[in-house]
Amino acid sequence: MVEFTTEPFELDTFPAHAVAAREAVDAAGLDVSVGPFGTGAEGEAEQVLAAVTKLLRETLDAGATRISVQVSVLGEEGGTA
């Protein structure tokens, strides 16, 4: 599982870097959930790691000044191992 937030924040619109991040996890086929403080995405380890690499590159290219990323290994019932 990966959880991420991109900055700078914009309240009136979705900045290009936020769109790029969402597109990266969608393209990887991950199960995505958007929350008030960030976005989470779950999938197989290789899918998640590939998505993180693409997310970092593409959001920086799209103008992100900070990207916070947390990667967790989930146990069999969805909790962290």
GROMACS .gro file of N, CA and C in nm:
model
  243
    1MET      N    1   0.085  -0.117   0.000
    1MET     CA    2   0.000   0.000   0.000
    1MET      C    3   0.089   0.123   0.000
    2VAL      N    4   0.048   0.224  -0.076
    2VAL     CA    5   0.118   0.351  -0.077
    2VAL      C    6   0.018   0.461  -0.042
    3GLU      N    7   0.063   0.554   0.041
    3GLU     CA    8  -0.015   0.673   0.072
    3GLU      C    9   0.071   0.791   0.031
    4PHE      N   10   0.010   0.892  -0.033
    4PHE     CA   11   0.089   1.004  -0.080
    4PHE      C   12   0.010   1.134  -0.079
    5THR      N   13   0.086   1.242  -0.073
    5THR     CA   14   0.033   1.378  -0.081
    5THR      C   15   0.132   1.458  -0.164
    6THR      N   16   0.082   1.542  -0.253
    6THR     CA   17   0.168   1.630  -0.331
    6THR      C   18   0.140   1.774  -0.294
    7GLU      N   19   0.240   1.857  -0.305
    7GLU     CA   20   0.227   1.999  -0.273
    7GLU      C   21   0.290   2.081  -0.385
    8PRO      N   22   0.253   2.204  -0.403
    8PRO     CA   23   0.173   2.288  -0.315
    8PRO      C   24   0.023   2.258  -0.328
    9PHE      N   25  -0.048   2.281  -0.218
    9PHE     CA   26  -0.192   2.262  -0.216
    9PHE      C   27  -0.261   2.377  -0.288
   10GLU      N   28  -0.369   2.347  -0.354
   10GLU     CA   29  -0.453   2.450  -0.415
   10GLU      C   30  -0.596   2.416  -0.377
   11LEU      N   31  -0.668   2.512  -0.323
   11LEU     CA   32  -0.804   2.486  -0.275
   11LEU      C   33  -0.909   2.500  -0.385
   12ASP      N   34  -0.882   2.577  -0.488
   12ASP     CA   35  -0.982   2.605  -0.591
   12ASP      C   36  -0.982   2.506  -0.706
   13THR      N   37  -0.876   2.431  -0.724
   13THR     CA   38  -0.864   2.343  -0.839
   13THR      C   39  -0.770   2.227  -0.806
   14PHE      N   40  -0.763   2.131  -0.896
   14PHE     CA   41  -0.666   2.022  -0.882
   14PHE      C   42  -0.542   2.062  -0.960
   15PRO      N   43  -0.429   2.081  -0.893
   15PRO     CA   44  -0.307   2.119  -0.964
   15PRO      C   45  -0.260   2.006  -1.054
   16ALA      N   46  -0.182   2.042  -1.154
   16ALA     CA   47  -0.132   1.943  -1.251
   16ALA      C   48  -0.056   1.830  -1.182
   17HIS      N   49   0.020   1.860  -1.077
   17HIS     CA   50   0.096   1.755  -1.009
   17HIS      C   51   0.005   1.656  -0.938
   18ALA      N   52  -0.110   1.702  -0.886
   18ALA     CA   53  -0.205   1.611  -0.822
   18ALA      C   54  -0.271   1.521  -0.925
   19VAL      N   55  -0.303   1.577  -1.040
   19VAL     CA   56  -0.361   1.497  -1.149
   19VAL      C   57  -0.260   1.393  -1.196
   20ALA      N   58  -0.134   1.431  -1.210
   20ALA     CA   59  -0.031   1.337  -1.254
   20ALA      C   60  -0.015   1.222  -1.155
   21ALA      N   61  -0.022   1.252  -1.026
   21ALA     CA   62  -0.010   1.148  -0.923
   21ALA      C   63  -0.125   1.050  -0.934
   22ARG      N   64  -0.245   1.102  -0.947
   22ARG     CA   65  -0.363   1.014  -0.957
   22ARG      C   66  -0.356   0.929  -1.083
   23GLU      N   67  -0.314   0.988  -1.193
   23GLU     CA   68  -0.302   0.912  -1.318
   23GLU      C   69  -0.199   0.800  -1.306
   24ALA      N   70  -0.091   0.824  -1.231
   24ALA     CA   71   0.013   0.721  -1.215
   24ALA      C   72  -0.041   0.599  -1.141
   25VAL      N   73  -0.116   0.620  -1.035
   25VAL     CA   74  -0.169   0.505  -0.961
   25VAL      C   75  -0.285   0.439  -1.035
   26ASP      N   76  -0.365   0.518  -1.106
   26ASP     CA   77  -0.472   0.460  -1.188
   26ASP      C   78  -0.414   0.373  -1.299
   27ALA      N   79  -0.309   0.423  -1.367
   27ALA     CA   80  -0.248   0.349  -1.477
   27ALA      C   81  -0.186   0.217  -1.430
   28ALA      N   82  -0.144   0.213  -1.304
   28ALA     CA   83  -0.085   0.090  -1.249
   28ALA      C   84  -0.190  -0.013  -1.212
   29GLY      N   85  -0.318   0.026  -1.217
   29GLY     CA   86  -0.424  -0.068  -1.185
   29GLY      C   87  -0.445  -0.087  -1.036
   30LEU      N   88  -0.403   0.011  -0.955
   30LEU     CA   89  -0.417   0.000  -0.810
   30LEU      C   90  -0.557   0.039  -0.766
   31ASP      N   91  -0.598  -0.012  -0.651
   31ASP     CA   92  -0.726   0.024  -0.589
   31ASP      C   93  -0.702   0.154  -0.513
   32VAL      N   94  -0.764   0.263  -0.558
   32VAL     CA   95  -0.735   0.397  -0.507
   32VAL      C   96  -0.846   0.447  -0.417
   33SER      N   97  -0.807   0.513  -0.306
   33SER     CA   98  -0.904   0.582  -0.222
   33SER      C   99  -0.848   0.720  -0.189
   34VAL      N  100  -0.932   0.821  -0.212
   34VAL     CA  101  -0.892   0.960  -0.188
   34VAL      C  102  -0.949   1.004  -0.055
   35GLY      N  103  -0.863   1.058   0.030
   35GLY     CA  104  -0.905   1.106   0.160
   35GLY      C  105  -0.875   1.254   0.176
   36PRO      N  106  -0.913   1.311   0.289
   36PRO     CA  107  -0.895   1.454   0.309
   36PRO      C  108  -0.748   1.496   0.326
   37PHE      N  109  -0.661   1.404   0.364
   37PHE     CA  110  -0.522   1.438   0.389
   37PHE      C  111  -0.425   1.369   0.294
   38GLY      N  112  -0.477   1.297   0.195
   38GLY     CA  113  -0.391   1.229   0.100
   38GLY      C  114  -0.467   1.122   0.026
   39THR      N  115  -0.394   1.051  -0.057
   39THR     CA  116  -0.452   0.945  -0.138
   39THR      C  117  -0.382   0.814  -0.104
   40GLY      N  118  -0.458   0.708  -0.099
   40GLY     CA  119  -0.403   0.575  -0.074
   40GLY      C  120  -0.430   0.486  -0.194
   41ALA      N  121  -0.340   0.392  -0.218
   41ALA     CA  122  -0.357   0.298  -0.328
   41ALA      C  123  -0.299   0.164  -0.286
   42GLU      N  124  -0.373   0.059  -0.317
   42GLU     CA  125  -0.330  -0.076  -0.280
   42GLU      C  126  -0.317  -0.164  -0.403
   43GLY      N  127  -0.222  -0.255  -0.396
   43GLY     CA  128  -0.203  -0.351  -0.504
   43GLY      C  129  -0.089  -0.443  -0.468
   44GLU      N  130  -0.048  -0.523  -0.565
   44GLU     CA  131   0.065  -0.612  -0.546
   44GLU      C  132   0.193  -0.530  -0.535
   45ALA      N  133   0.293  -0.583  -0.469
   45ALA     CA  134   0.416  -0.509  -0.441
   45ALA      C  135   0.479  -0.449  -0.567
   46GLU      N  136   0.493  -0.527  -0.671
   46GLU     CA  137   0.556  -0.476  -0.793
   46GLU      C  138   0.474  -0.364  -0.857
   47GLN      N  139   0.342  -0.377  -0.853
   47GLN     CA  140   0.254  -0.270  -0.904
   47GLN      C  141   0.275  -0.142  -0.827
   48VAL      N  142   0.276  -0.152  -0.696
   48VAL     CA  143   0.290  -0.035  -0.609
   48VAL      C  144   0.425   0.031  -0.630
   49LEU      N  145   0.532  -0.047  -0.632
   49LEU     CA  146   0.666   0.010  -0.649
   49LEU      C  147   0.682   0.077  -0.784
   50ALA      N  148   0.628   0.017  -0.888
   50ALA     CA  149   0.635   0.081  -1.021
   50ALA      C  150   0.553   0.210  -1.022
   51ALA      N  151   0.438   0.208  -0.957
   51ALA     CA  152   0.354   0.328  -0.952
   51ALA      C  153   0.423   0.440  -0.874
   52VAL      N  154   0.493   0.407  -0.766
   52VAL     CA  155   0.562   0.508  -0.687
   52VAL      C  156   0.672   0.575  -0.772
   53THR      N  157   0.746   0.496  -0.845
   53THR     CA  158   0.851   0.551  -0.932
   53THR      C  159   0.791   0.648  -1.034
   54LYS      N  160   0.686   0.605  -1.100
   54LYS     CA  161   0.620   0.689  -1.200
   54LYS      C  162   0.559   0.814  -1.135
   55LEU      N  163   0.496   0.796  -1.020
   55LEU     CA  164   0.434   0.906  -0.947
   55LEU      C  165   0.539   1.013  -0.914
   56LEU      N  166   0.652   0.972  -0.861
   56LEU     CA  167   0.756   1.068  -0.824
   56LEU      C  168   0.807   1.146  -0.944
   57ARG      N  169   0.838   1.076  -1.050
   57ARG     CA  170   0.889   1.143  -1.170
   57ARG      C  171   0.787   1.238  -1.230
   58GLU      N  172   0.665   1.191  -1.247
   58GLU     CA  173   0.566   1.271  -1.318
   58GLU      C  174   0.511   1.387  -1.236
   59THR      N  175   0.499   1.371  -1.105
   59THR     CA  176   0.451   1.484  -1.025
   59THR      C  177   0.557   1.593  -1.014
   60LEU      N  178   0.684   1.555  -1.004
   60LEU     CA  179   0.790   1.657  -1.004
   60LEU      C  180   0.792   1.731  -1.137
   61ASP      N  181   0.780   1.656  -1.247
   61ASP     CA  182   0.775   1.719  -1.379
   61ASP      C  183   0.656   1.812  -1.394
   62ALA      N  184   0.547   1.784  -1.321
   62ALA     CA  185   0.424   1.863  -1.331
   62ALA      C  186   0.421   1.979  -1.230
   63GLY      N  187   0.532   2.001  -1.157
   63GLY     CA  188   0.538   2.117  -1.071
   63GLY      C  189   0.528   2.095  -0.922
   64ALA      N  190   0.526   1.972  -0.876
   64ALA     CA  191   0.522   1.948  -0.732
   64ALA      C  192   0.650   1.999  -0.667
   65THR      N  193   0.636   2.061  -0.551
   65THR     CA  194   0.752   2.107  -0.475
   65THR      C  195   0.782   2.016  -0.357
   66ARG      N  196   0.687   1.931  -0.324
   66ARG     CA  197   0.706   1.832  -0.217
   66ARG      C  198   0.612   1.716  -0.243
   67ILE      N  199   0.663   1.596  -0.220
   67ILE     CA  200   0.581   1.476  -0.231
   67ILE      C  201   0.608   1.393  -0.106
   68SER      N  202   0.505   1.367  -0.030
   68SER     CA  203   0.517   1.283   0.088
   68SER      C  204   0.464   1.145   0.052
   69VAL      N  205   0.546   1.043   0.077
   69VAL     CA  206   0.509   0.905   0.040
   69VAL      C  207   0.534   0.813   0.159
   70GLN      N  208   0.437   0.728   0.183
   70GLN     CA  209   0.453   0.623   0.284
   70GLN      C  210   0.412   0.491   0.221
   71VAL      N  211   0.498   0.392   0.229
   71VAL     CA  212   0.469   0.259   0.175
   71VAL      C  213   0.459   0.163   0.292
   72SER      N  214   0.350   0.085   0.295
   72SER     CA  215   0.326  -0.013   0.401
   72SER      C  216   0.300  -0.149   0.340
   73VAL      N  217   0.346  -0.252   0.409
   73VAL     CA  218   0.314  -0.390   0.371
   73VAL      C  219   0.191  -0.429   0.450
   74LEU      N  220   0.087  -0.472   0.378
   74LEU     CA  221  -0.037  -0.510   0.442
   74LEU      C  222  -0.037  -0.658   0.474
   75GLY      N  223  -0.096  -0.692   0.588
   75GLY     CA  224  -0.111  -0.831   0.625
   75GLY      C  225  -0.226  -0.892   0.547
   76GLU      N  226  -0.258  -1.015   0.578
   76GLU     CA  227  -0.361  -1.087   0.505
   76GLU      C  228  -0.499  -1.024   0.516
   77GLU      N  229  -0.527  -0.955   0.624
   77GLU     CA  230  -0.659  -0.897   0.642
   77GLU      C  231  -0.660  -0.745   0.622
   78GLY      N  232  -0.561  -0.693   0.549
   78GLY     CA  233  -0.559  -0.551   0.517
   78GLY      C  234  -0.488  -0.463   0.616
   79GLY      N  235  -0.448  -0.515   0.733
   79GLY     CA  236  -0.373  -0.435   0.829
   79GLY      C  237  -0.225  -0.440   0.799
   80THR      N  238  -0.148  -0.349   0.855
   80THR     CA  239  -0.006  -0.351   0.832
   80THR      C  240   0.055  -0.472   0.900
   81ALA      N  241   0.154  -0.527   0.835
   81ALA     CA  242   0.220  -0.649   0.887
   81ALA      C  243   0.323  -0.614   0.991
   0.00000   0.00000   0.00000
